[in-house]
Amino acid sequence: MMCKIWAGMNNILNDFPILKRTVHGKRLVYLDNAATTQKPRAVIDALEYFYEHTNANIHRGIHTLAEEATLQYEKTRDETAQFFGASSREEIIFTKNATEALNLIACAYGRTFLKPGDEIIVSIAEHHANFVPWQQLAREIGAIVKVIDIDLEGRLCIHGTKNKEQRTKNKREVEIGCLESLITNRTRIIAISHASNVLGIVHDIAAVVALARPRGIIVAVDGTQAAPHMEINVGKLGVDFYACSSHKMLGPLGVGVLYGRREILNKCPPFITGGDMIKRVTLEKIEWNDLPWKFEAGTPDIAGVVAFGVALEYIRKVGWRLINQHEQALGAYALSQLIQLSGLTLYGPRSMEHRLGVFSFNFKGIHAHDLATILDEEGIAIRSGSHCAHPLMERLGVHATARASFYLYNTKEDVDALISGLMKARKMLG
Amino acid sequence: MSLYREEILDHYKHPRNFGVLDDATVTVDGENSACGDRMKFALKARDGVLDETRWSGSGCALSMAGASMLSERIKGKKVHDIESITESDILQMMGGAIVQGRINCALLCFKTLHKGLDLLRSEQNITSTPMPITKKMNISEVVARWPETRLVLSEYNLHCVGCHASSFDTLEAGAKVHGMSEDEIDQMIDDLNIVISHKKQ
Ligand SMILES: Cc1ncc(COP(=O)(O)O)c(C=O)c1O
């Protein structure tokens, strides 16, 4: 079965020009997809085409180029809305990255609607982009942050009333435990990632929404790691906000997406102010523009957005069925090979159930940075460090891990290269 | 060429001067908090010479090999010469092929050593040059012995022509005439001591 999936891969490999380059004289084996993904030819061409044929500012010009640029930009919004199952195009806001999208939620919604003593729940597995904005917001308005813990496998504790524990951080008590036990009548927001950038676990958003919805709690999801790998339907998920980054899903750098439910976005004041987000401004008063432009102040990365549309089209053409099959099969193969290496500590589940091909590990007491450097000398790109997830690292009791993360253009040969690179590291430093 | 040359691997696997020093003059910690590399440097100095050094720590091969190599390089050397070692000397010592992403690993030993040297300097300032000027000293006596204090005193409005404070007052008494607080007086004494220590060097 695996062979069949990989047989279709040659076409895909050919679509990614960068995969033809060498690093230190070796074939590039790119396994840092959780940091950013490579771009297919079509996306690179779209960027070039925009700057060669269309380049103009949007929403303001009458001339042909401005008209074309505006149409392409807004068409991408339609495609994005469709791609993520939003009920209308007004619910899609383009930002500069996922980080900005998450900050937008904390600032525009959080600052407006949260009061002192209100509670925000985040998970211990969050990337700093979905942790720090909430910590900061809580500090500003006197709200309280509570933290969802993980179980032994690394999965979030959703149900249950036990496992509640107090921890001291910066002299303040932070409550950490199962989501269900953390919810009170002061809980206003649950900010949670759809998938962990360290452990690769796909979190059970439906279960979170089931707890939150009846209580009127807002659910804000950081979908940065999930959106590249699985079909997302924000309507079906029932979430209020969903954020992700173009560059992690084959699109260009510099573009982020925020989905927000229209009723909520309508109530929020703008995040950044300036041009384009204003309907009318006089010396005395201002009238905000309509959704979604209210949240898109200033000139956006127009070429980036247009090329992001092409990335979405690419994903759609390959199809989720093929992507999921390939990634699951490849992930299972990588997992089986990794856990066979003696001295390798894998963080996160040892099965591909509700899991992506993101593998964090330590090996033989060799520091993750050394692993990354030795693998780089073999042309293999992995990530090492704390992955912008200090609370999770602390919880796992490690300073750094090595992380190999896969995408649709990776192959069985890439896994084999990783394994033999690790064996080389063991020989050198182990 | 690999970053992990034979020499680096050798120092990583067989660290030199690894351990602790019971009679160290100073012991300092260094850390790269992001990746968890940490080390301790113990320095024992006498008469401006680093008689003995030991280090200990845990972390990546580059940081550990760097500390080991550096410890060999500084042992028995004049503190003054050790102070002139630069960051690029360290990178050179490690083979010069350090990529940007690993610079902090390689330089942890350098940063830790410099913390130690700073401490050594301040420690020795306290023990070998106690502050010679005290507030109980006579103004005229101080000026006669260290003429360079004139400037500081005039900045504090002491020692000026027609001054209310008599030159035969103590520094403290003179300062009080000018309405200076205890804190200000201490500050002035510090400044005076700094001026004369600079002159000596
Ligand atoms: C889970 C998660 N959230 C947010 C981000 C931030 O993405 P960006 O840097 O594109 O804003 C990342 C990126 O590493 C991530 O993995």
XYZ file of C-alpha atoms and ligand atoms in Angstrom:
647
model
C 0.000 0.000 0.000
C 2.816 2.350 0.900
C 4.456 1.801 -2.466
C 1.354 2.883 -4.284
C 1.182 6.146 -2.380
C 4.813 6.890 -3.017
C 4.571 5.941 -6.665
C 2.420 9.002 -7.225
C 4.951 11.179 -5.505
C 7.333 11.822 -8.361
C 5.081 14.475 -9.820
C 4.826 16.237 -6.527
C 8.601 16.200 -5.994
C 9.073 17.801 -9.387
C 6.773 20.627 -8.384
C 9.194 21.837 -5.698
C 12.298 23.346 -7.301
C 14.207 23.728 -4.036
C 14.213 19.972 -3.490
C 16.679 19.728 -6.361
C 19.368 21.702 -4.613
C 22.204 20.207 -2.665
C 23.499 21.096 0.768
C 27.125 20.329 1.596
C 27.209 18.337 -1.598
C 24.313 16.112 -0.521
C 20.722 15.946 -1.677
C 18.587 18.321 0.412
C 16.389 16.379 2.805
C 14.032 18.991 4.156
C 12.480 17.931 7.462
C 11.772 21.316 9.011
C 8.249 21.704 7.689
C 6.775 22.681 11.022
C 8.936 25.812 10.830
C 8.088 26.618 7.232
C 7.268 24.612 4.144
C 8.801 24.779 0.694
C 6.868 26.348 -2.180
C 5.644 24.680 -5.336
C 6.623 26.150 -8.696
C 3.065 27.465 -9.147
C 3.338 29.637 -6.033
C 6.757 30.988 -7.006
C 5.430 31.737 -10.496
C 2.383 33.490 -9.089
C 4.601 35.863 -7.110
C 6.705 36.612 -10.147
C 3.658 37.022 -12.362
C 2.066 39.455 -9.959
C 5.112 41.693 -9.867
C 5.663 41.457 -13.615
C 2.091 42.016 -14.756
C -0.272 43.193 -12.086
C 1.556 45.096 -9.387
C -0.602 47.929 -8.004
C -2.108 48.931 -4.702
C -5.581 47.657 -3.976
C -8.926 49.157 -2.999
C -7.944 52.676 -3.986
C -7.138 52.884 -7.667
C -9.376 53.239 -10.666
C -6.814 52.145 -13.214
C -6.626 48.704 -14.744
C -3.739 47.374 -12.695
C -5.370 48.456 -9.438
C -8.591 46.845 -10.526
C -6.875 43.566 -11.405
C -4.848 43.494 -8.198
C -7.948 44.171 -6.119
C -9.909 41.474 -7.896
C -7.163 38.894 -7.416
C -6.686 39.819 -3.770
C -10.391 39.621 -3.013
C -10.787 36.448 -5.036
C -8.232 34.847 -2.770
C -10.390 35.834 0.177
C -13.281 33.951 -1.390
C -11.091 30.917 -1.968
C -9.764 31.069 1.570
C -13.268 31.300 3.015
C -14.244 28.264 0.980
C -11.078 26.376 1.845
C -11.710 26.757 5.571
C -15.474 26.361 5.440
C -16.256 29.890 6.610
C -19.821 30.955 6.053
C -18.842 34.232 4.434
C -15.851 36.043 2.967
C -16.192 38.771 5.582
C -14.991 36.318 8.168
C -11.548 36.003 6.587
C -8.940 38.581 7.585
C -5.473 38.620 6.092
C -2.680 39.381 8.526
C 1.073 39.169 8.285
C 1.293 35.768 9.995
C -0.433 33.541 12.528
C 1.215 35.427 15.357
C -0.431 38.660 14.270
C -3.762 36.884 13.851
C -3.572 35.539 17.416
C -2.569 38.937 18.768
C -5.508 40.412 16.919
C -7.867 38.128 18.836
C -6.292 38.958 22.180
C -6.261 42.691 21.491
C -9.438 43.343 19.546
C -11.649 40.862 21.356
C -9.845 40.347 24.668
C -9.224 43.977 25.553
C -12.776 44.915 24.709
C -14.744 42.187 26.391
C -12.680 40.803 29.251
C -12.931 42.274 32.723
C -10.761 41.998 35.815
C -11.147 38.564 37.350
C -12.288 36.942 34.104
C -10.531 33.731 33.194
C -8.627 32.673 30.080
C -7.714 29.039 29.551
C -4.733 28.107 27.402
C -2.902 24.795 27.087
C 0.577 23.961 28.267
C 1.391 22.825 24.725
C 0.948 26.243 23.119
C 3.483 27.931 20.902
C 4.436 31.268 22.474
C 2.303 32.937 19.792
C -0.797 31.598 21.524
C 0.492 31.893 25.067
C 2.204 35.219 25.496
C -0.603 37.415 24.041
C -2.965 35.940 26.619
C -0.507 36.268 29.482
C 0.046 39.847 28.455
C -3.676 40.556 28.141
C -4.302 39.045 31.579
C -1.616 41.238 33.077
C -3.080 44.339 31.443
C -6.653 43.863 32.537
C -6.250 41.796 35.670
C -7.635 38.589 34.202
C -6.513 35.110 35.216
C -4.757 32.563 32.998
C -5.328 28.870 33.661
C -3.507 26.077 31.892
C -4.652 22.752 30.447
C -2.205 20.007 31.340
C -1.013 17.048 29.260
C -1.152 13.359 30.099
C 1.726 10.878 29.972
C 1.443 10.509 26.214
C 1.472 14.263 25.814
C -2.213 14.580 24.938
C -4.236 17.408 26.434
C -6.347 16.549 29.468
C -9.839 17.570 28.476
C -12.197 15.596 30.665
C -11.980 14.718 34.301
C -11.964 16.614 37.518
C -8.788 15.329 39.097
C -5.215 16.096 38.230
C -5.592 19.631 39.455
C -2.416 21.072 40.719
C -1.030 24.413 41.733
C 2.193 25.699 40.443
C 4.059 28.803 41.355
C 5.204 30.970 38.549
C 6.499 34.475 39.030
C 5.226 34.217 42.585
C 1.676 33.909 41.283
C -0.303 30.737 41.495
C -1.214 29.292 38.135
C -3.852 26.631 38.050
C -3.083 23.692 35.811
C -5.224 20.626 35.178
C -7.963 19.106 33.030
C -9.931 21.552 30.931
C -13.226 20.461 32.464
C -11.967 21.157 35.965
C -10.593 24.570 35.015
C -13.830 25.972 33.629
C -15.799 28.248 35.967
C -18.509 30.805 35.414
C -15.738 33.399 34.957
C -14.168 31.548 32.006
C -14.433 33.742 28.921
C -11.948 32.332 26.399
C -10.263 29.037 25.657
C -7.224 29.601 23.438
C -5.843 26.348 22.180
C -3.804 24.976 19.321
C -5.316 22.503 16.900
C -2.019 20.628 16.702
C 1.185 20.876 18.700
C 4.300 22.065 16.903
C 6.433 19.989 19.278
C 4.534 16.765 19.901
C 2.584 16.588 16.638
C -0.594 15.755 18.538
C -3.902 16.799 17.024
C -6.043 18.168 19.814
C -9.695 17.282 20.171
C -11.202 20.651 19.292
C -14.711 19.190 19.063
C -14.495 18.140 22.706
C -13.291 21.609 23.688
C -16.129 23.258 21.786
C -18.636 20.861 23.380
C -17.556 22.104 26.806
C -17.308 25.749 25.814
C -20.336 26.393 23.637
C -23.133 25.721 26.165
C -21.389 28.071 28.579
C -20.909 30.838 26.053
C -17.118 30.577 26.209
C -15.205 31.791 23.146
C -12.946 29.185 21.511
C -9.902 30.623 19.706
C -7.853 28.047 17.842
C -4.247 28.313 16.690
C -4.429 26.173 13.576
C -0.926 26.965 12.339
C 0.264 23.358 12.476
C -3.009 21.626 11.672
C -4.185 23.596 8.643
C -1.346 22.371 6.366
C -2.157 18.728 7.069
C -5.898 18.273 7.414
C -9.115 19.561 5.998
C -10.429 22.313 8.231
C -14.048 23.319 8.380
C -14.423 26.084 10.930
C -18.194 25.873 10.707
C -18.274 22.179 11.511
C -15.660 22.602 14.224
C -17.829 25.306 15.746
C -14.931 27.515 16.771
C -15.098 31.294 17.092
C -11.607 32.080 15.837
C -9.103 30.107 13.791
C -5.607 31.361 12.896
C -2.888 30.057 10.600
C 0.110 31.057 8.472
C 0.415 30.824 4.701
C 4.102 29.930 4.826
C 3.443 26.705 6.714
C 1.069 25.473 4.019
C 3.034 25.935 0.791
C 2.231 29.641 0.503
C 4.588 32.607 0.621
C 6.033 34.180 3.739
C 4.334 37.261 5.093
C 0.680 36.236 5.009
C -1.482 34.990 7.851
C -5.159 34.163 8.013
C -7.629 34.830 10.742
C -11.102 33.403 10.612
C -13.521 35.020 13.043
C -17.264 34.549 13.461
C -18.997 37.513 11.903
C -21.134 38.415 14.948
C -18.012 38.576 17.064
C -15.823 40.436 14.587
C -18.573 42.998 14.131
C -18.501 43.793 17.837
C -14.711 44.162 17.996
C -12.896 47.444 17.504
C -9.975 47.502 15.042
C -6.620 46.102 16.042
C -4.403 48.477 14.063
C -5.650 51.772 12.713
C -4.720 53.743 9.628
C -5.618 53.664 5.970
C -8.079 51.276 4.352
C -9.860 50.373 7.575
C -11.779 53.636 7.720
C -15.032 54.504 6.021
C -15.054 58.160 6.919
C -12.894 60.272 9.074
C -13.431 63.876 10.046
C -11.667 66.014 12.574
C -14.214 64.974 15.191
C -15.053 61.387 14.500
C -14.259 58.192 12.659
C -16.388 55.511 11.151
C -14.786 52.066 10.820
C -14.850 50.291 7.514
C -16.963 47.148 7.070
C -15.684 43.662 7.678
C -13.152 42.375 6.837
C -11.297 45.570 5.890
C -11.822 47.012 9.354
C -9.013 44.696 10.425
C -6.721 45.214 7.460
C -5.121 48.594 8.007
C -2.448 49.661 5.567
C -1.183 48.027 2.401
C -1.112 44.242 2.799
C 1.252 41.772 1.115
C -0.914 41.693 -1.995
C 1.367 39.463 -4.053
C 1.714 37.142 -1.063
C -2.036 36.857 -0.618
C -2.566 36.191 -4.319
C 0.122 33.493 -4.308
C -1.366 32.043 -1.125
C -4.518 31.496 -3.150
C -2.434 29.453 -5.581
C -1.038 27.393 -2.676
C -4.560 26.583 -1.528
C -5.432 25.577 -5.061
C -2.378 23.328 -5.153
C -3.438 21.582 -1.961
C -6.949 21.202 -3.306
C -5.663 19.690 -6.542
C -3.478 17.127 -4.809
C -6.417 16.487 -2.542
C -6.736 15.836 1.166
C -7.244 12.143 0.607
C -3.843 11.703 -0.986
C -2.120 14.097 1.395
C -3.553 12.376 4.464
C -2.805 8.891 3.185
C 0.728 9.779 2.277
C 1.476 11.649 5.486
C -0.040 8.963 7.665
C 1.884 6.191 5.912
C 5.112 8.154 5.915
C 4.581 9.176 9.544
C 3.991 5.577 10.575
C 7.168 4.529 8.775
C 9.208 7.316 10.379
C 7.777 6.492 13.798
C 8.600 2.789 13.468
C 12.163 3.581 12.398
C 12.748 6.189 15.083
C 11.550 4.115 18.009
C 13.754 1.244 16.903
C 16.851 3.321 17.561
C 18.123 2.445 20.994
C 18.762 5.494 23.105
C 16.146 7.579 21.356
C 13.572 9.304 23.544
C 10.485 10.272 21.592
C 8.221 12.944 23.075
C 4.574 12.361 22.234
C 2.502 9.358 21.165
C 4.032 6.282 19.575
C 1.120 5.808 17.219
C -0.167 7.905 14.344
C -3.606 8.185 15.860
C -4.606 11.866 16.027
C -1.057 12.718 15.254
C 0.922 14.495 12.552
C 4.348 13.705 11.171
C 6.084 15.987 13.660
C 8.556 14.095 15.805
C 10.455 15.574 18.714
C 13.172 13.519 20.272
C 16.468 13.378 22.055
C 19.080 10.826 21.221
C 21.813 9.206 23.245
C 22.470 12.247 25.387
C 23.657 14.103 22.293
C 22.532 17.700 22.446
C 19.789 18.548 19.926
C 21.943 21.324 18.438
C 24.727 18.856 17.774
C 22.270 16.485 16.128
C 21.020 19.316 13.918
C 24.544 20.312 12.914
C 25.659 16.764 12.165
C 22.495 16.106 10.136
C 22.995 19.383 8.296
C 26.399 18.175 7.224
C 24.494 15.316 5.567
C 22.117 17.734 3.829
C 19.292 17.012 6.273
C 17.403 19.984 7.704
C 15.795 19.477 11.102
C 15.026 21.869 13.920
C 16.562 21.867 17.377
C 15.818 23.935 20.430
C 12.798 24.814 22.479
C 10.475 25.445 19.502
C 8.976 28.615 21.038
C 7.215 26.433 23.581
C 8.995 27.037 26.890
C 6.069 26.037 29.142
C 5.810 22.678 27.346
C 9.566 22.139 27.468
C 9.541 22.803 31.186
C 6.653 20.385 31.599
C 8.540 17.715 29.639
C 11.626 18.437 31.716
C 13.912 19.159 28.770
C 15.714 22.231 27.522
C 15.759 21.286 23.888
C 14.628 18.602 21.523
C 15.461 17.729 17.963
C 12.424 17.876 15.699
C 11.876 16.273 12.324
C 8.658 17.333 10.619
C 7.311 15.975 7.354
C 5.114 17.203 4.561
C 3.551 15.914 1.391
C 6.778 16.033 -0.627
C 8.813 13.977 1.807
C 9.587 10.361 0.997
C 10.619 7.102 2.525
C 14.161 7.909 1.383
C 14.042 11.048 3.523
C 13.187 8.959 6.565
C 16.024 6.578 5.762
C 18.424 9.499 5.382
C 17.344 10.814 8.777
C 17.904 7.467 10.422
C 21.347 6.968 8.926
C 22.236 10.550 9.849
C 21.271 9.808 13.434
C 23.409 6.682 13.402
C 26.306 8.758 12.193
C 25.744 11.195 15.047
C 25.731 8.306 17.466
C 29.048 7.113 16.108
C 30.566 10.575 16.386
C 29.285 11.800 19.717
C 27.333 9.018 21.385
C 34.539 20.288 6.392
C 32.769 19.087 9.481
C 32.365 21.391 12.426
C 33.237 18.409 14.566
C 36.930 18.188 13.794
C 38.977 15.608 15.639
C 40.160 18.209 18.105
C 36.628 19.294 19.023
C 35.481 15.717 19.452
C 38.522 14.950 21.543
C 37.889 17.856 23.910
C 34.195 16.956 24.104
C 34.889 13.342 24.968
C 37.910 14.035 27.159
C 37.375 17.460 28.688
C 40.516 19.076 30.099
C 40.605 20.843 33.473
C 37.164 19.484 34.250
C 36.141 19.680 37.884
C 36.002 22.080 40.803
C 38.545 24.176 42.689
C 38.204 24.291 46.453
C 40.411 27.346 46.819
C 39.197 29.292 43.807
C 39.398 33.076 43.940
C 36.128 33.297 42.031
C 33.576 30.831 40.667
C 31.009 31.893 38.077
C 28.075 30.337 36.226
C 27.178 30.763 32.593
C 24.084 29.587 30.788
C 22.386 29.582 27.411
C 18.893 29.439 28.791
C 17.274 28.700 25.435
C 19.105 25.444 24.854
C 20.115 24.506 28.358
C 23.898 24.663 28.026
C 25.398 25.561 31.355
C 28.862 25.770 32.814
C 30.837 26.860 35.849
C 34.296 28.351 35.696
C 36.530 28.429 38.791
C 39.523 30.760 38.613
C 42.398 30.990 41.020
C 44.578 34.033 40.518
C 47.591 35.359 42.360
C 49.750 38.358 41.550
C 48.013 38.859 38.244
C 48.532 35.283 37.087
C 45.834 32.651 36.675
C 47.454 29.828 38.615
C 44.689 27.333 38.227
C 41.323 26.918 36.538
C 38.653 24.245 36.504
C 35.352 24.142 34.750
C 32.319 21.899 34.771
C 29.035 21.849 32.902
C 26.701 20.114 30.549
C 25.483 20.921 27.093
C 26.257 20.525 23.436
C 29.594 19.378 22.087
C 30.561 22.854 20.907
C 29.985 24.562 24.222
C 31.762 21.824 26.150
C 34.700 21.533 23.783
C 35.004 25.317 23.776
C 35.259 25.458 27.551
C 37.822 22.683 27.581
C 39.982 24.310 24.918
C 39.735 27.712 26.533
C 40.719 26.348 29.934
C 43.923 24.975 28.445
C 44.651 28.257 26.784
C 44.299 30.426 29.897
C 45.873 28.282 32.575
C 49.092 29.766 33.921
C 48.699 32.913 31.834
C 48.756 36.522 32.970
C 45.239 37.772 33.738
C 46.031 40.815 31.670
C 46.739 38.637 28.613
C 43.628 36.546 29.186
C 41.581 39.717 29.185
C 42.727 40.480 25.678
C 41.285 37.271 24.203
C 38.460 38.234 21.842
C 35.360 36.503 20.560
C 36.965 35.972 17.196
C 39.955 34.324 18.912
C 37.516 31.799 20.366
C 35.903 31.117 17.007
C 39.364 30.745 15.506
C 40.335 28.368 18.277
C 37.310 26.238 17.419
C 38.190 26.027 13.769
C 36.448 29.118 12.443
C 33.616 27.229 10.744
C 30.899 28.045 13.259
C 27.545 28.794 11.632
C 25.520 31.740 12.927
C 23.035 29.459 14.652
C 25.758 27.923 16.790
C 27.717 31.041 17.738
C 26.131 31.193 21.180
C 27.170 27.609 21.851
C 30.776 28.345 20.966
C 30.910 31.614 22.899
C 29.359 30.445 26.146
C 32.819 29.695 27.553
C 33.999 33.172 26.562
C 31.049 34.892 28.202
C 31.377 32.846 31.346
C 35.111 33.482 31.565
C 34.532 37.210 31.212
C 32.042 37.156 34.015
C 34.783 35.522 36.052
C 37.389 38.088 35.036
C 35.048 40.939 35.951
C 34.458 39.415 39.329
C 38.159 38.849 39.790
C 38.831 42.489 39.057
C 36.247 43.812 41.484
C 37.282 41.288 44.114
C 40.897 42.376 43.852
C 39.995 46.038 43.908
C 38.307 45.523 47.221
C 41.059 43.497 48.818
C 44.205 45.048 47.432
C 43.099 48.664 47.221
C 40.836 49.507 50.100
C 39.400 52.956 49.746
C 42.163 55.218 51.078
C 40.013 58.324 51.535
C 37.519 58.369 54.373
C 35.125 61.046 55.462
C 37.025 61.568 58.710
C 40.031 62.910 56.806
C 40.987 66.491 56.775
C 40.199 68.378 53.573
C 43.553 70.110 53.297
C 45.365 66.885 54.042
C 43.498 65.082 51.267
C 44.191 67.801 48.738
C 47.847 67.944 49.667
C 48.288 64.224 49.227
C 46.094 63.728 46.145
C 45.931 67.019 44.227
C 43.705 65.353 41.619
C 40.870 65.397 44.174
C 40.575 69.155 43.770
C 38.256 68.799 40.789
C 35.893 66.423 42.541
C 35.783 68.595 45.625
C 34.958 71.676 43.643
C 32.210 69.742 41.848
C 30.738 69.169 45.286
C 31.395 72.834 46.164
C 34.048 72.025 48.714
C 37.514 73.468 48.413
C 36.561 76.678 46.766
C 37.910 80.138 47.492
C 35.927 81.883 50.148
C 34.245 78.636 50.994
C 32.359 78.444 54.264
C 33.971 75.144 55.035
C 37.396 75.560 56.503
C 40.131 73.524 54.889
C 40.910 72.167 58.300
C 37.495 70.584 58.681
C 37.028 66.921 57.980
C 35.398 66.046 54.650
C 32.261 65.099 56.523
C 32.050 68.315 58.523
C 32.752 70.408 55.444
C 30.087 68.594 53.470
C 27.523 69.090 56.218
C 28.112 72.814 56.177
C 27.005 72.630 52.562
C 23.891 70.755 53.550
C 24.858 67.439 51.937
C 23.021 64.313 53.030
C 24.740 61.165 54.271
C 24.140 59.552 50.882
C 25.640 62.450 49.030
C 28.661 62.395 51.309
C 29.200 58.684 50.663
C 28.873 59.324 46.964
C 31.487 62.041 47.148
C 33.899 59.779 49.064
C 33.414 57.103 46.403
C 34.104 59.607 43.659
C 37.256 60.794 45.403
C 38.531 57.247 45.713
C 37.772 56.562 42.069
C 39.735 59.613 40.971
C 42.826 58.625 42.888
C 42.650 54.988 41.779
C 42.552 56.065 38.143
C 45.556 58.274 38.663
C 47.556 55.362 39.982
C 46.995 53.165 36.932
C 1.568 26.119 16.665
C 2.125 27.391 16.135
N 1.485 28.534 16.349
C 1.933 29.704 15.875
C 3.099 29.789 15.162
C 3.560 31.118 14.683
O 3.547 31.179 13.307
P 4.131 32.476 12.576
O 5.560 32.562 12.999
O 3.978 32.193 11.142
O 3.338 33.640 13.042
C 3.818 28.620 14.922
C 5.095 28.688 14.178
O 6.054 28.059 14.469
C 3.323 27.394 15.405
O 3.977 26.250 15.194
